[in-house]
PDB file of C-alpha atoms in Angstrom:
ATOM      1  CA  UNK A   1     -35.083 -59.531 106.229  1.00 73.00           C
ATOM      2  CA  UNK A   2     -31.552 -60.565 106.255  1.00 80.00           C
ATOM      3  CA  UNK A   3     -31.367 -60.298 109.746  1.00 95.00           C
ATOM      4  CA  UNK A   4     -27.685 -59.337 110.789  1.00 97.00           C
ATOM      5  CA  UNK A   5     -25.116 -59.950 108.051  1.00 97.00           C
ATOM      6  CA  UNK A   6     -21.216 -59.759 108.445  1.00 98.00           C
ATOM      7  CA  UNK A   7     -18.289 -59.415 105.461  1.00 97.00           C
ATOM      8  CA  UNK A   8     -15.571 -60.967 105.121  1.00 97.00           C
ATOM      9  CA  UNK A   9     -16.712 -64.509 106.138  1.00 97.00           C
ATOM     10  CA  UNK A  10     -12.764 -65.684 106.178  1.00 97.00           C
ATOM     11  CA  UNK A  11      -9.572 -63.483 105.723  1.00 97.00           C
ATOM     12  CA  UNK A  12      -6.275 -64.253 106.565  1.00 97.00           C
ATOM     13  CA  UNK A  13      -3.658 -61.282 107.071  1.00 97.00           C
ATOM     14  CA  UNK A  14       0.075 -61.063 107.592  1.00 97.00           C
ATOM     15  CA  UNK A  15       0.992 -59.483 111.190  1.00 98.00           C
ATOM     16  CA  UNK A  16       1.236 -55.736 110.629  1.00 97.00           C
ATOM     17  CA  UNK A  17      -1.261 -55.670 108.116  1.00 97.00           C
ATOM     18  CA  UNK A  18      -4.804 -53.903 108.505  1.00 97.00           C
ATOM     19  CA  UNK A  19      -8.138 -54.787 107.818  1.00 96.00           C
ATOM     20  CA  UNK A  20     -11.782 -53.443 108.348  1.00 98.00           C
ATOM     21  CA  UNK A  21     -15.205 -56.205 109.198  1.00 98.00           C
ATOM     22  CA  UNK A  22     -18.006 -55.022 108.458  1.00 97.00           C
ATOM     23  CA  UNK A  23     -21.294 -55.977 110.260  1.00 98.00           C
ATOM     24  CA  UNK A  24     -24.987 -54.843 108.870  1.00 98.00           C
ATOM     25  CA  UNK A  25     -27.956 -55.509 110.224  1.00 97.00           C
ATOM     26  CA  UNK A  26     -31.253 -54.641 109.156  1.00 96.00           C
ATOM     27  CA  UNK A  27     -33.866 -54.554 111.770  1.00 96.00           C
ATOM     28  CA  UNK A  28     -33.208 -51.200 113.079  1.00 96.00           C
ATOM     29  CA  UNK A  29     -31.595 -51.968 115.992  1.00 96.00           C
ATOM     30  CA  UNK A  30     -30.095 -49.487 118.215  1.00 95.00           C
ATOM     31  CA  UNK A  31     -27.464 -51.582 119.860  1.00 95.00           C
ATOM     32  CA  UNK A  32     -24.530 -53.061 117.935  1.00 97.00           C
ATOM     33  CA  UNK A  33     -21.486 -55.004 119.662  1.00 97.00           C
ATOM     34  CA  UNK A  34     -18.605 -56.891 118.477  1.00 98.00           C
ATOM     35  CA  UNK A  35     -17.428 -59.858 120.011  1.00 98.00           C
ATOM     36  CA  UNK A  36     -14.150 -62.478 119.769  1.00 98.00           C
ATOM     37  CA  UNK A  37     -14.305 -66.287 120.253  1.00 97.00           C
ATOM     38  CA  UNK A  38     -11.581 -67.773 120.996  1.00 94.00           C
ATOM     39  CA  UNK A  39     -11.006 -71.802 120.828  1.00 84.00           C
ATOM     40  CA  UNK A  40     -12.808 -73.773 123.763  1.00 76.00           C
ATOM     41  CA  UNK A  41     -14.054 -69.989 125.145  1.00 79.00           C
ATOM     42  CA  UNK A  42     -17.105 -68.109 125.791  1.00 86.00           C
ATOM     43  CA  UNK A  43     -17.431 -64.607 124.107  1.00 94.00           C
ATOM     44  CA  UNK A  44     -15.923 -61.640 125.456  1.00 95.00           C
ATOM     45  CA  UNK A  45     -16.828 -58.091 124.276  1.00 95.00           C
ATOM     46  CA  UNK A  46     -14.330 -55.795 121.955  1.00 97.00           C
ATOM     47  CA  UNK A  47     -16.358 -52.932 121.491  1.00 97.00           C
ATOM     48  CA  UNK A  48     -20.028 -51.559 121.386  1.00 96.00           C
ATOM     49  CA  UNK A  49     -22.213 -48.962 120.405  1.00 96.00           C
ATOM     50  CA  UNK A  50     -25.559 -47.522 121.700  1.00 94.00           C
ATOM     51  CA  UNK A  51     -26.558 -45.842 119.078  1.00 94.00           C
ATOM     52  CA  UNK A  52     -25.315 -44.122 115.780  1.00 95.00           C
ATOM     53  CA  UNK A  53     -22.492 -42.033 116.221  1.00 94.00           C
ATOM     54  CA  UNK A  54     -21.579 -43.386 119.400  1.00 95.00           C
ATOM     55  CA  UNK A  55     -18.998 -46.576 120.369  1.00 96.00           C
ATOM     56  CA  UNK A  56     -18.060 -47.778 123.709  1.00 95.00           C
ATOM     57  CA  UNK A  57     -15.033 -50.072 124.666  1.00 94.00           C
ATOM     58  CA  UNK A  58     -15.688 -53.804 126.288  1.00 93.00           C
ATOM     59  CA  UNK A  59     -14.010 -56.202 127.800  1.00 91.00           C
ATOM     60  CA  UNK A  60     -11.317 -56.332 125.632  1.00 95.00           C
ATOM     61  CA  UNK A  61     -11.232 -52.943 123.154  1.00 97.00           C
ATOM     62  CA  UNK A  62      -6.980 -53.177 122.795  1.00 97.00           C
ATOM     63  CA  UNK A  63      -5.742 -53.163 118.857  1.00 97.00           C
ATOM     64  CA  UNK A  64      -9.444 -52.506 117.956  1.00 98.00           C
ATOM     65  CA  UNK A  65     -11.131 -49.537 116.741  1.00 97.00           C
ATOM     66  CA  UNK A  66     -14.828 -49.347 115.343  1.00 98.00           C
ATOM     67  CA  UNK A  67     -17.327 -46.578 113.577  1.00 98.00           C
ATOM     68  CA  UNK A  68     -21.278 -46.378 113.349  1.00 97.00           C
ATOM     69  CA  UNK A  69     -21.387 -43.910 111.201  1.00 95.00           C
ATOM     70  CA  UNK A  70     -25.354 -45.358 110.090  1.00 96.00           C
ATOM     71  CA  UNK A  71     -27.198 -47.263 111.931  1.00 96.00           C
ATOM     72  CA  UNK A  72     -27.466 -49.720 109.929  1.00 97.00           C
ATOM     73  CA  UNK A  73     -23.808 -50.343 110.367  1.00 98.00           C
ATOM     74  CA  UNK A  74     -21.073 -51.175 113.151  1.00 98.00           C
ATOM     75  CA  UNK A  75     -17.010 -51.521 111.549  1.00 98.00           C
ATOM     76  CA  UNK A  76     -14.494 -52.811 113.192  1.00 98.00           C
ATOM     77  CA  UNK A  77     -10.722 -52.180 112.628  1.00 98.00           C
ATOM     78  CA  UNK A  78      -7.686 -53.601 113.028  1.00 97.00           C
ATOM     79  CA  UNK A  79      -4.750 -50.660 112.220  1.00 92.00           C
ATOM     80  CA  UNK A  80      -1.610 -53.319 112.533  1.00 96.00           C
ATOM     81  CA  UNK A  81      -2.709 -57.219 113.046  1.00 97.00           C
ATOM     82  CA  UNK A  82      -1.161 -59.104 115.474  1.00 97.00           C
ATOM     83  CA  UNK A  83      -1.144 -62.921 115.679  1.00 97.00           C
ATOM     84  CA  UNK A  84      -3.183 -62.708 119.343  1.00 96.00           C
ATOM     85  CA  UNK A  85      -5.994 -61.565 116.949  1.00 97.00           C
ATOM     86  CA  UNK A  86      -6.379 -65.033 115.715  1.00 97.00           C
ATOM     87  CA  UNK A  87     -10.023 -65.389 116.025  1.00 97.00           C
ATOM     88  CA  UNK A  88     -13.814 -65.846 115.173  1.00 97.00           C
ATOM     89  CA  UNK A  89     -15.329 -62.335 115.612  1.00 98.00           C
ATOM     90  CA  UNK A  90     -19.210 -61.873 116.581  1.00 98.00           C
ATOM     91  CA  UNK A  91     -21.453 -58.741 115.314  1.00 98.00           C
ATOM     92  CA  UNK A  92     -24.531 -58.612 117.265  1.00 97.00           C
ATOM     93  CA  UNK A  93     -27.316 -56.089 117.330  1.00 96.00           C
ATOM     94  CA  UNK A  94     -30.725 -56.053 119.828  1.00 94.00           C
ATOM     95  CA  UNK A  95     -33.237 -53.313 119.995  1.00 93.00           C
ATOM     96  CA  UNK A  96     -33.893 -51.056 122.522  1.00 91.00           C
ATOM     97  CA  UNK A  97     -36.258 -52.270 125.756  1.00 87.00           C
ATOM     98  CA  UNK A  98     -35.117 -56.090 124.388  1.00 87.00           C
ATOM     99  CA  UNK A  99     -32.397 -57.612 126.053  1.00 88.00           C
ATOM    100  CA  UNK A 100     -32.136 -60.502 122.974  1.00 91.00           C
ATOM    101  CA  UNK A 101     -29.073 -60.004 121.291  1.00 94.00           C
ATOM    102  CA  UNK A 102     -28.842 -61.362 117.569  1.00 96.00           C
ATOM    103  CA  UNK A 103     -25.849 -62.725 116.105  1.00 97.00           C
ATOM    104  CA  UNK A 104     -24.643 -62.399 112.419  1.00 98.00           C
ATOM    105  CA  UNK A 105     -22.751 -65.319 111.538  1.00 97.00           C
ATOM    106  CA  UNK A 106     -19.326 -64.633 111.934  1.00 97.00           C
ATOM    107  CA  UNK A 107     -15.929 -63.695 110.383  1.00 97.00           C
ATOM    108  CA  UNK A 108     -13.006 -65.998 111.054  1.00 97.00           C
ATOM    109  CA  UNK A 109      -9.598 -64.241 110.766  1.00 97.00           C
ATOM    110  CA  UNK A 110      -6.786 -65.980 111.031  1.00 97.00           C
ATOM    111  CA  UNK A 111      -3.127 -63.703 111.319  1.00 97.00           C
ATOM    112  CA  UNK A 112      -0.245 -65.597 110.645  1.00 97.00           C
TER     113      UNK A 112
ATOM    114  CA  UNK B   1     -15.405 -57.713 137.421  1.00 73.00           C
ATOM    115  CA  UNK B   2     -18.151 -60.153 137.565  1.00 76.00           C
ATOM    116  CA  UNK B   3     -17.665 -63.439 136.090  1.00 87.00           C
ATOM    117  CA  UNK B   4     -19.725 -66.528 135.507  1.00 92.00           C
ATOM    118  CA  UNK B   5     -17.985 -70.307 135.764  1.00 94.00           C
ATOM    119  CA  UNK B   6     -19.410 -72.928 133.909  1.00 96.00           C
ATOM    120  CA  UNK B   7     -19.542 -76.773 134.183  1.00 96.00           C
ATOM    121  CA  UNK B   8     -18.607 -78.972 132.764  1.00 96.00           C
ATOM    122  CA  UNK B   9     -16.721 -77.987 130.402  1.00 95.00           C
ATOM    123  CA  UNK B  10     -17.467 -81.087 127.823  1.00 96.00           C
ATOM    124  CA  UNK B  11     -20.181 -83.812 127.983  1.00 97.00           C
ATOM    125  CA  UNK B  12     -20.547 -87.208 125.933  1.00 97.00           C
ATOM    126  CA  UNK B  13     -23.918 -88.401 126.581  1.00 97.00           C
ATOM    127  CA  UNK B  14     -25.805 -91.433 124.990  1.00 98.00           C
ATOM    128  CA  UNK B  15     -29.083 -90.109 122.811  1.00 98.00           C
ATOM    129  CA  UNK B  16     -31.565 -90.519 124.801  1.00 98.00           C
ATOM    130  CA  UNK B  17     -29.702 -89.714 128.455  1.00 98.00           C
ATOM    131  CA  UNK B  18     -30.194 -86.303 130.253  1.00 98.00           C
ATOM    132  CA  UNK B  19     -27.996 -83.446 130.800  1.00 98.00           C
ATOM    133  CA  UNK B  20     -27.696 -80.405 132.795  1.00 98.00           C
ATOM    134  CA  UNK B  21     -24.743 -78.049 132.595  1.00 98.00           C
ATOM    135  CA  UNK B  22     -24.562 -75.371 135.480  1.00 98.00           C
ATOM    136  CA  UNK B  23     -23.299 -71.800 135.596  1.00 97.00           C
ATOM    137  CA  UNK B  24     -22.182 -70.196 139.040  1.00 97.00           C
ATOM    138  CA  UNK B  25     -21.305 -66.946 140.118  1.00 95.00           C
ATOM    139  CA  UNK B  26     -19.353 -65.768 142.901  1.00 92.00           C
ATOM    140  CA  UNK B  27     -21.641 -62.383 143.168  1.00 92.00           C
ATOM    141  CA  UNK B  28     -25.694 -62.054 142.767  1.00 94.00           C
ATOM    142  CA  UNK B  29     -26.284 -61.920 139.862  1.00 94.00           C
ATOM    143  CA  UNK B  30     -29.534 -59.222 138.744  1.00 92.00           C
ATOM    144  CA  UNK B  31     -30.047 -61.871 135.702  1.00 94.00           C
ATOM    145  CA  UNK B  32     -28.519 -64.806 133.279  1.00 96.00           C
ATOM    146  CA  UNK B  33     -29.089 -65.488 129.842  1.00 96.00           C
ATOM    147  CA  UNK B  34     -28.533 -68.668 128.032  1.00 98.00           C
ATOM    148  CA  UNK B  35     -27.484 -69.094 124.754  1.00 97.00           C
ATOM    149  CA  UNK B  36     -26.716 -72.671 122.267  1.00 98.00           C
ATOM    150  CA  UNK B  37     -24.165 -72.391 119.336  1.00 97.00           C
ATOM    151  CA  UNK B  38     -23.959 -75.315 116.948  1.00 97.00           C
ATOM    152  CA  UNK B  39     -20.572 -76.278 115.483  1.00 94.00           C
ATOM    153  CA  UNK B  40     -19.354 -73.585 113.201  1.00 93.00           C
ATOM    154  CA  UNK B  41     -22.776 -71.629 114.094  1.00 96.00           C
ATOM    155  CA  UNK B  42     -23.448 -68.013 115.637  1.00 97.00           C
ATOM    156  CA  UNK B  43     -24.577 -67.664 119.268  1.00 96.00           C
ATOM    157  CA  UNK B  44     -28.587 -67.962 119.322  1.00 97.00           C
ATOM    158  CA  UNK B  45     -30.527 -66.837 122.560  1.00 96.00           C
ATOM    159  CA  UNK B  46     -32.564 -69.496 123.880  1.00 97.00           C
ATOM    160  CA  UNK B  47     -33.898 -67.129 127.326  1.00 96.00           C
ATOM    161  CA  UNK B  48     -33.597 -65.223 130.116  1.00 95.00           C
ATOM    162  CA  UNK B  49     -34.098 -65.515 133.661  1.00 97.00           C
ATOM    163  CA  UNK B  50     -34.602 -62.526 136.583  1.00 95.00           C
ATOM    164  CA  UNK B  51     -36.355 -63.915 139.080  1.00 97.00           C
ATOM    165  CA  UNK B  52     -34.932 -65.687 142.124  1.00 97.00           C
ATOM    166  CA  UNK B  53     -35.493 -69.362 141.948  1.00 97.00           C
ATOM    167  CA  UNK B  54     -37.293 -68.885 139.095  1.00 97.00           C
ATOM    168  CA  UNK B  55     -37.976 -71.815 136.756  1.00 98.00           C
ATOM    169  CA  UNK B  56     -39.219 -71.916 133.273  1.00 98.00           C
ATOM    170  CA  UNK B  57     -38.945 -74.612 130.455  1.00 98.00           C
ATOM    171  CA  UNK B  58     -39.080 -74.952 126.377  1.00 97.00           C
ATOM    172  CA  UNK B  59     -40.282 -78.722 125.353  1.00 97.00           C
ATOM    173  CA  UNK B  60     -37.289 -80.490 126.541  1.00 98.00           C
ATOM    174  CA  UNK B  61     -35.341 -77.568 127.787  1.00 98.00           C
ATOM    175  CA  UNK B  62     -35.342 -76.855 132.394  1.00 98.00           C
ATOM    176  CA  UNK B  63     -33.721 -73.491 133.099  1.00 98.00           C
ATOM    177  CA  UNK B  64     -33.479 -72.377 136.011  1.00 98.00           C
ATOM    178  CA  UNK B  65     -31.645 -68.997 138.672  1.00 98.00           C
ATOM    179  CA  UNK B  66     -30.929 -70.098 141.790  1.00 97.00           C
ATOM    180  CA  UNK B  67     -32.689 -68.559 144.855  1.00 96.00           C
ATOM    181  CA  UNK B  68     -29.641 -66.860 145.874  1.00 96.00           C
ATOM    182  CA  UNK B  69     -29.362 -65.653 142.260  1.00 96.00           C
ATOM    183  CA  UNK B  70     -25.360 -66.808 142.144  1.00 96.00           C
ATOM    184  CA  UNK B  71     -26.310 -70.423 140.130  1.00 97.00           C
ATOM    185  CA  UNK B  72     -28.370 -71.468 137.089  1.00 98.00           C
ATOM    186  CA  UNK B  73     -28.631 -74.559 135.338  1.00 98.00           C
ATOM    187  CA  UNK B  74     -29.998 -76.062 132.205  1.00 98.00           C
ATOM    188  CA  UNK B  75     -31.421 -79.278 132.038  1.00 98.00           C
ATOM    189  CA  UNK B  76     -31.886 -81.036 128.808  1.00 98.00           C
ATOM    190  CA  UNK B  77     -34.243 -84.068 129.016  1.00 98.00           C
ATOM    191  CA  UNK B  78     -33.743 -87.180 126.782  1.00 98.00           C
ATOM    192  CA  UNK B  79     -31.238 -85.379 124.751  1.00 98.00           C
ATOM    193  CA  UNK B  80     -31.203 -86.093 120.654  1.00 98.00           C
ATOM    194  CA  UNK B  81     -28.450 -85.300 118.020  1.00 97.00           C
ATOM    195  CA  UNK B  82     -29.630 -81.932 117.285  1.00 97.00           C
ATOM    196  CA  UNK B  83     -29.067 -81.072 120.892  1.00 98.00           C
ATOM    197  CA  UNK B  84     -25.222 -81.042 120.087  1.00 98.00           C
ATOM    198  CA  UNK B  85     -23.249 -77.814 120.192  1.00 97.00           C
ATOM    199  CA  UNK B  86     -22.305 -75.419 123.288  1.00 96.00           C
ATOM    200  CA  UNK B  87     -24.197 -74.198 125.762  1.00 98.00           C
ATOM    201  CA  UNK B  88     -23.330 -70.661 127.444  1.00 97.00           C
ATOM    202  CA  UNK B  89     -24.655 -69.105 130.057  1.00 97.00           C
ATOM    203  CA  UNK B  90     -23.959 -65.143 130.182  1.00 96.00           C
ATOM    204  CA  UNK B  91     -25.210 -62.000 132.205  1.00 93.00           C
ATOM    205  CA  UNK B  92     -26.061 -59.091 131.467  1.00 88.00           C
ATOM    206  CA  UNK B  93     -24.679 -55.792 133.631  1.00 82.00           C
ATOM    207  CA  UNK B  94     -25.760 -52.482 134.814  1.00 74.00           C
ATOM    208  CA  UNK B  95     -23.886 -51.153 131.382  1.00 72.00           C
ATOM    209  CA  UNK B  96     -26.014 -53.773 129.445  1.00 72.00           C
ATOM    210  CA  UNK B  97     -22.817 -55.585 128.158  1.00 86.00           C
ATOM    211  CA  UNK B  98     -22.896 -59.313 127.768  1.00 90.00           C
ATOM    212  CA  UNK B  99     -20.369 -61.385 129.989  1.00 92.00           C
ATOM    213  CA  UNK B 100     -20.354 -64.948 128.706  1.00 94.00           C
ATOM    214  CA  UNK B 101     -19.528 -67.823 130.747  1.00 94.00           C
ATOM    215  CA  UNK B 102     -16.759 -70.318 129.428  1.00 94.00           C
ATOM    216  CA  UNK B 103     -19.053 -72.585 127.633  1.00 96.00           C
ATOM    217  CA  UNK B 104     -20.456 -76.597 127.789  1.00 97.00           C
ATOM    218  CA  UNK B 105     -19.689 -78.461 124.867  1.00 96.00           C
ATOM    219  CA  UNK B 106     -22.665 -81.316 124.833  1.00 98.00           C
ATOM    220  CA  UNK B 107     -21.773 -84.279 122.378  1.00 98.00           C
ATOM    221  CA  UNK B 108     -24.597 -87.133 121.790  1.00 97.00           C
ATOM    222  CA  UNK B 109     -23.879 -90.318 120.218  1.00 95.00           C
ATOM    223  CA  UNK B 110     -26.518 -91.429 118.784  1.00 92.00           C
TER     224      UNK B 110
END
């Protein structure tokens, strides 16, 4: 049980370019979300899902798109990177009538 | 929207000292979570409260929601070095989105 897993670990991208993180999580959770952490911040919430086949936007959806295509998995996008997307980005994933969220362990992308 | 304000934002304690950080609300909140990430770690949940004035502990760990349900705090009692790392306190609305608070960064020298 690998829990909830998340690729790449580290990328760095030139602005304009586009990229895809991909989060997995194995518990057969319903609910998937995707977070940003910022230096010296708390979390603040990009984009979610409620189930497969459905996303919802959070806190701060804008440059961001995302797909649950399976359950199993939650993408999210960047179409043209900018350097405000500097950042460590959170999957997490929780299971219906729980309100604990799990965290995969991050992907720290870095836009120069 | 709602938001949650935490403090302090950074603490140096001794080992061995206690420490509380606090998380307040303007608005009533219907719940708070708390959550500890080590350095370079992933957010793990540590509990959640509902209950006005509610208290409840884990070994070492006091949380507790405020009667008015606007203010929790954690208490951490004779801290050690695996204590370090931040501390956030979040809540969780009627869309069952997270909203984090900023964060306490606890440092113990041992």
């Amino acid at each position: 049980n690998a829990g909830v897993t998340q690729t790449p670990k580290f990328r760095v991208l030139k602005t304009g370019q586009s990229m895809t993180l991909l989060c997995a999580q194995d518990m057969n959770h319903e609910y998937m979300y995707w977070y940003r952490q910022d230096p010296g911040m708390g979390l603040r919430l990009i984009h979610y899902s409620v189930g497969e086949g459905t996303t919802a936007k959070g806190e701060v959806p804008d440059g961001y798109n995302v797909s649950r295509l399976k359950k199993q998995n939650f993408l999210l996008g960047l179409e043209s990177a900018a350097p405000s997307q500097t950042s460590v980005y959170f999957c997490a994933s929780r299971p219906t009538g729980s309100y604990e969220q799990y965290f995969g362990p991050g992907t720290r992308l870095t836009v120069t | 929207g709602q938001q949650v304000m935490q403090i302090p934002q950074y603490q140096h304690v001794q080992e061995g000292e206690d420490f509380t950080t606090y998380c307040n609300s303007s608005t009533t909140l219907s719940n708070i979570q708390w959550y500890k990430q080590r350095p370079g770690g992933h957010p793990v949940f540590l509990i959640q409260l509902v209950k006005s004035g509610e208290v409840k502990k884990q070994k070492r760990l006091t949380f507790q929601f405020g009667e008015a349900k606007k203010n929790s705090s954690l208490h951490i009692t004779a801290t050690q070095t695996t204590d370090v790392g931040t501390y956030f306190c979040a809540f969780r609305n009627a869309g069952n989105m997270l909203t984090f608070g900023g964060g306490t960064r606890l440092m113990v020298k041992p």
